Short mmCIF file of C-alpha atoms in Angstrom, two decimals:
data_model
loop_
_atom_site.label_atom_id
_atom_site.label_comp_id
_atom_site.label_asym_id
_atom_site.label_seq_id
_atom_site.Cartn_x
_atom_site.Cartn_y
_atom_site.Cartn_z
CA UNK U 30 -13.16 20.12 13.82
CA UNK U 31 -12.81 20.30 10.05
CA UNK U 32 -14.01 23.89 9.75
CA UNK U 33 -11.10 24.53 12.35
CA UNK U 34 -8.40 27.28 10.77
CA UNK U 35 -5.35 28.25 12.15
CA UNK U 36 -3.19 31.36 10.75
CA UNK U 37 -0.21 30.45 8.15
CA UNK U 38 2.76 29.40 8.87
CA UNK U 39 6.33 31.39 8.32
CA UNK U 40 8.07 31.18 5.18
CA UNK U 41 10.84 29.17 6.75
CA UNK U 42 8.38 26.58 8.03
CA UNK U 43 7.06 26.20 4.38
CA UNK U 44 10.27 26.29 3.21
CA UNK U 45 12.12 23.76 4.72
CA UNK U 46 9.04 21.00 4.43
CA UNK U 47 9.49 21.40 0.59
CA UNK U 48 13.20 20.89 1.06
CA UNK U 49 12.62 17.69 3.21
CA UNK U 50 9.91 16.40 0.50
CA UNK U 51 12.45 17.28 -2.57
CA UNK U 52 14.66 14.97 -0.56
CA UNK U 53 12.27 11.88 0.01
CA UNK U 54 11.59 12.20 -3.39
CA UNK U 55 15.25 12.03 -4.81
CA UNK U 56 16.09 8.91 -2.59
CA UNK U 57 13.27 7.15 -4.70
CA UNK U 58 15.46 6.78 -7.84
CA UNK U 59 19.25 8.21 -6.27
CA UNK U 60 21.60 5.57 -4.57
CA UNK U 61 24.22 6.60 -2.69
CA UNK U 62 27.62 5.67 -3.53
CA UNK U 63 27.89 3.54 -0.70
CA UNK U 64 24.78 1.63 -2.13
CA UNK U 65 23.13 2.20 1.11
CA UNK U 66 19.46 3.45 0.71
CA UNK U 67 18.75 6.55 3.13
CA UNK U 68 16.38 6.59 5.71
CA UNK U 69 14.12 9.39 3.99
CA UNK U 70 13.46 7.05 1.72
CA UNK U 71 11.17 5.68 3.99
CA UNK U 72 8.89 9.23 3.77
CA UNK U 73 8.30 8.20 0.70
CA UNK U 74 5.53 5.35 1.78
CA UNK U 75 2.75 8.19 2.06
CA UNK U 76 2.64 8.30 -1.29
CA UNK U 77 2.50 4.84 -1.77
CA UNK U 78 -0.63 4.48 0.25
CA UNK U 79 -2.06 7.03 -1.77
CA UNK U 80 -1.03 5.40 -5.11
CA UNK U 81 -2.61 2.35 -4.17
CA UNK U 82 -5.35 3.51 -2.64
CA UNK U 83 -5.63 5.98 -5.81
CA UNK U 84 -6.31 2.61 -7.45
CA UNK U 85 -8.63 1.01 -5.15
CA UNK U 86 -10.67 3.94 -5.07
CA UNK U 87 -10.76 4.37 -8.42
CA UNK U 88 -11.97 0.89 -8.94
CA UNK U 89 -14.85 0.62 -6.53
CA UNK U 90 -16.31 3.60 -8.14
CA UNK U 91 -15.95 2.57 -11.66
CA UNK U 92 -17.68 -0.76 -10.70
CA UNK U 93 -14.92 -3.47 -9.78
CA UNK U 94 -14.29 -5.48 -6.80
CA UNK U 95 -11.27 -4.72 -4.71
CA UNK U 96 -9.73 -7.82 -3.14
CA UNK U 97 -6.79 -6.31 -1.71
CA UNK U 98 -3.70 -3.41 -1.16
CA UNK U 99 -0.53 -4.41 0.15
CA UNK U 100 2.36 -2.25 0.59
CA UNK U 101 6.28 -4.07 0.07
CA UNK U 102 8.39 -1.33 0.36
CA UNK U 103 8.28 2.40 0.95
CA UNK U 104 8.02 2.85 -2.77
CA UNK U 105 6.39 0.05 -3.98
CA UNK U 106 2.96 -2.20 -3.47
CA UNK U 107 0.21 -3.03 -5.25
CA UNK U 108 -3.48 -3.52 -5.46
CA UNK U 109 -5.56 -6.28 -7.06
CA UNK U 110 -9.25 -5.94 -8.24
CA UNK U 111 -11.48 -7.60 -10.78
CA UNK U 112 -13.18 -5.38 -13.26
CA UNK U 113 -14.56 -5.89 -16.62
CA UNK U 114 -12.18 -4.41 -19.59
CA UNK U 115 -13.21 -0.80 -20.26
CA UNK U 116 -12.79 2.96 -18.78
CA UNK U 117 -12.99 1.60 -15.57
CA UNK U 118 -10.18 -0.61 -15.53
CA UNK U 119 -8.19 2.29 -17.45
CA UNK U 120 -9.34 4.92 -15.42
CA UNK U 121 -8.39 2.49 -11.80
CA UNK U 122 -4.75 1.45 -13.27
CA UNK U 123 -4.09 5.34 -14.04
CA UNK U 124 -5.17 6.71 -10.79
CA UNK U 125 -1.84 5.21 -8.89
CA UNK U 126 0.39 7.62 -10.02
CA UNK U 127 -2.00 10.32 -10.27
CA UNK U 128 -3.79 10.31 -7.22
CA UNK U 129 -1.04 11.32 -4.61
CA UNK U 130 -0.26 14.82 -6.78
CA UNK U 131 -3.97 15.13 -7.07
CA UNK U 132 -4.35 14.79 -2.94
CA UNK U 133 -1.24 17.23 -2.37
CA UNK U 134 -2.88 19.68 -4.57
CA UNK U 135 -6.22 19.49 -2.02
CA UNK U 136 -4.16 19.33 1.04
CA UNK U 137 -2.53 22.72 -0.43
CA UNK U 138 -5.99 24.46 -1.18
CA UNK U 139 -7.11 23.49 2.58
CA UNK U 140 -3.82 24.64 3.66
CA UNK U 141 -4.58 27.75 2.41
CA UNK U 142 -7.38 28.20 4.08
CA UNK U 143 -5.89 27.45 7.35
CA UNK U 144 -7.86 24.18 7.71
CA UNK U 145 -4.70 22.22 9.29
CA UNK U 146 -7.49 19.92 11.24
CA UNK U 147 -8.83 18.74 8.52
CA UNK U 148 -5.94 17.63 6.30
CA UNK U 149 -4.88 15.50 8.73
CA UNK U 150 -8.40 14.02 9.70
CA UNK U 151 -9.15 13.31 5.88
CA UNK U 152 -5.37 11.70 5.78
CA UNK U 153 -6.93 9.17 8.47
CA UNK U 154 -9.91 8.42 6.63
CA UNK U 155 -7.59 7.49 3.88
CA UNK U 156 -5.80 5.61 5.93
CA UNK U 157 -9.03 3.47 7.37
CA UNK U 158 -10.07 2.64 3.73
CA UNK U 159 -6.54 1.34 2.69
CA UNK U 160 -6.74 -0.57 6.01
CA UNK U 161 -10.70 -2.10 4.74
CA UNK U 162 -8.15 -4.22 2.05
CA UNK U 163 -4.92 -5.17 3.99
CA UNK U 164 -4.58 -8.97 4.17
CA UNK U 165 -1.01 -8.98 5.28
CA UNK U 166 1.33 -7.96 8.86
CA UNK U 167 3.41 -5.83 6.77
CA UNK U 168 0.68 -3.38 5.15
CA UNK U 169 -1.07 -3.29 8.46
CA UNK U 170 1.94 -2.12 10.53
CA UNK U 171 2.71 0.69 8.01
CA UNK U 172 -0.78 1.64 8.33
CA UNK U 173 -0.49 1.56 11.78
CA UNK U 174 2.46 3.75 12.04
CA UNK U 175 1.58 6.39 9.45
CA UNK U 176 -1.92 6.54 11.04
CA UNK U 177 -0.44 6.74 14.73
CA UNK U 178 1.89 9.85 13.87
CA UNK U 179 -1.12 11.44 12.46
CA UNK U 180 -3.10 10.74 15.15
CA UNK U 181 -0.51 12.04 17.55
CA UNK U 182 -0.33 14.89 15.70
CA UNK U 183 -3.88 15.78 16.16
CA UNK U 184 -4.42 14.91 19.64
CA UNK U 185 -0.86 15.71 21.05
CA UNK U 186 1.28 18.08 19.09
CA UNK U 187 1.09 21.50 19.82
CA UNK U 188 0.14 23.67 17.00
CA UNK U 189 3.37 24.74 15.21
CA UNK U 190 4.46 20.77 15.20
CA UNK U 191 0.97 20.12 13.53
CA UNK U 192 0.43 22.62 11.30
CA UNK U 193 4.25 21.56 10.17
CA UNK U 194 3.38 18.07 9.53
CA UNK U 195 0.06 19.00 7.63
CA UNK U 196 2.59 20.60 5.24
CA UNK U 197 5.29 18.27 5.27
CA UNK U 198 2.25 15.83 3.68
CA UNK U 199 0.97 17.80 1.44
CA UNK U 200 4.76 18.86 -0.42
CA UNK U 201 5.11 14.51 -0.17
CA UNK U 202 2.21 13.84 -1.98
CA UNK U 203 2.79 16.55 -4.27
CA UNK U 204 6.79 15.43 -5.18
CA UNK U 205 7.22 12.14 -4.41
CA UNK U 206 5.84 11.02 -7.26
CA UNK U 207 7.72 12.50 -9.43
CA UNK U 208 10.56 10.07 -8.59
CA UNK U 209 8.28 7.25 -8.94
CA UNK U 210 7.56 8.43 -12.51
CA UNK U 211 11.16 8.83 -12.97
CA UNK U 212 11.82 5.33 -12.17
CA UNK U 213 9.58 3.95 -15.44
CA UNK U 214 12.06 6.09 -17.35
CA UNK U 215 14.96 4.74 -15.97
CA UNK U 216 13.74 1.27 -16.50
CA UNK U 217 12.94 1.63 -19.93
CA UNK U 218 15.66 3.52 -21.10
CA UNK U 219 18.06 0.66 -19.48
CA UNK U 220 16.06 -2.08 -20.43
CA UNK U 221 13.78 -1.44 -23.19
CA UNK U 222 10.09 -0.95 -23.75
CA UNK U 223 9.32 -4.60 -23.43
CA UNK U 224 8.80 -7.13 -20.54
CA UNK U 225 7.36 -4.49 -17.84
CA UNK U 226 4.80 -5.09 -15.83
CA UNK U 227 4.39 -1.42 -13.92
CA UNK U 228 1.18 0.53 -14.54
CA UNK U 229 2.18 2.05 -18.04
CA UNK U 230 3.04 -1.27 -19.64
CA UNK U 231 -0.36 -2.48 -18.31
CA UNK U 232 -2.32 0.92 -19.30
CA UNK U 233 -0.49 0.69 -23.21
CA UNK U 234 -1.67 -3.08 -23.14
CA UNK U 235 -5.42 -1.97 -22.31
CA UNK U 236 -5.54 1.28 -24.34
CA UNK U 237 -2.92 0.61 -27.68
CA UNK U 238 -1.84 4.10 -26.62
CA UNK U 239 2.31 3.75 -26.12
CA UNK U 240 3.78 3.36 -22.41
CA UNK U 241 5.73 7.32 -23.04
CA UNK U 242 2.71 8.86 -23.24
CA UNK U 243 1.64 7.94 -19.90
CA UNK U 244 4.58 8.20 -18.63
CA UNK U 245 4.90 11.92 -19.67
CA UNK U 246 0.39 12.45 -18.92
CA UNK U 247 1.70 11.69 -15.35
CA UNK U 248 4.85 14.05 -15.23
CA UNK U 249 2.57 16.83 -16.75
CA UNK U 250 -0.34 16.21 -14.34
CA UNK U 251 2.38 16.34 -11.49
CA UNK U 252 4.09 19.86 -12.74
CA UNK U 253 0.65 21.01 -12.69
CA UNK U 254 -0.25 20.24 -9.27
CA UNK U 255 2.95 21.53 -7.67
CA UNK U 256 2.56 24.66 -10.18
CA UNK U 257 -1.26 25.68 -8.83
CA UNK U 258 0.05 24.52 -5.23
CA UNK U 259 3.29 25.68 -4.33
CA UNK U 260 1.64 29.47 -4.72
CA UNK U 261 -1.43 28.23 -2.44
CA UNK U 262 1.42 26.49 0.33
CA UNK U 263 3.74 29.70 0.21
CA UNK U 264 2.65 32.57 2.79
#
């Protein structure tokens, strides 16, 4: 099943994913002027598995102890873990933000290689290990639901409607971030560099390396992904 390839979509098809990601992503940090949040917004919850299961990952293979991942809105969670201070814990509180460009960018390479299958089988298996640390109704029924459309998607959709939600993912994981990075700007430059408790404030507390240059480490290692993918996604 994962060696299965199928032949590459139509521009249009490619195309109009990317549009529909670009829009999750700007709903992450854009209200409406109504004040209303739009229901892309909730798209953006893929990546939020992926950021905390970036750091629960992460974790368990730098040596720490992963208690639990819990997901409180489509663009927020988080995940705690006990670690001794070191790489690890650095290298486990970075991986949020970086994993889901890092994941796009393989979804795009199998994507190239026509392996629809088995971007959406590995998305499951990503989806079982965030479910090994949910300890609460609300994580579990997003879960549920993203890993139910996927699984629909395999066993159900025909082929055009799969190979366009394979895509759809992997332009998510590659973008949506990007408004979640955006986000630590906009809090610091209307609040200040003090008081935060997001993952730069705790990285600059464990490193003595300033919250900006993790903020902008992130935004480069997201250009980068979408740069080396979008020419891999794109017929």
């Amino acid at each position: 099943m994962l060696s299965e390839t199928v032949p590459a979509p139509g521009w249009g098809v490619v195309a109009l994913t990317a549009l529909f990601a670009f829009a999750v992503s700007l709903t992450s940090f854009a209200t409406p002027p109504n004040g209303r949040r739009s229901l892309l917004r909730n798209a953006n919850v893929l990546a939020t598995l992926f950021h905390e299961g970036g750091h629960a990952l992460v974790s368990l293979l730098t040596g720490g102890d992963v208690t639990r991942v819990a997901i409180t809105s489509p663009g927020g969670g988080f995940t705690t873990w006990k670690q001794q201070p070191g790489l690890g814990v650095v290298l486990a509180t970075a991986a949020g933000y970086a994993m889901p460009p890092l994941a796009g960018l393989g979804a795009a390479v199998l994507l190239h290689q026509g392996r629809v299958t088995a971007v959406l089988v590995l998305t499951l298996v990503a989806l079982v290990f965030v479910l090994l640390f949910t300890r609460d109704l609300r994580t579990l029924a997003v879960v549920v639901v993203v890993g139910a459309i996927v699984y629909c998607a395999l066993r159900y959709a025909p082929g055009w409607l799969r190979t366009a939600i394979a895509y759809t993912e992997a332009w998510l994981l590659l973008i949506s971030e990007i408004g979640g990075v955006q986000i630590l700007v906009s809090n610091r430059r209307e609040h200040g560099f003090s008081g935060h408790t997001d993952d730069a404030a705790k990285l600059a507390k464990q490193t003595k390396m300033p919250s900006p240059l993790w903020i902008v480490g992130w935004f480069v290692l997201n250009g980068w992904a979408i740069w080396h993918a979008a020419p891999l996604l794109f017929p």
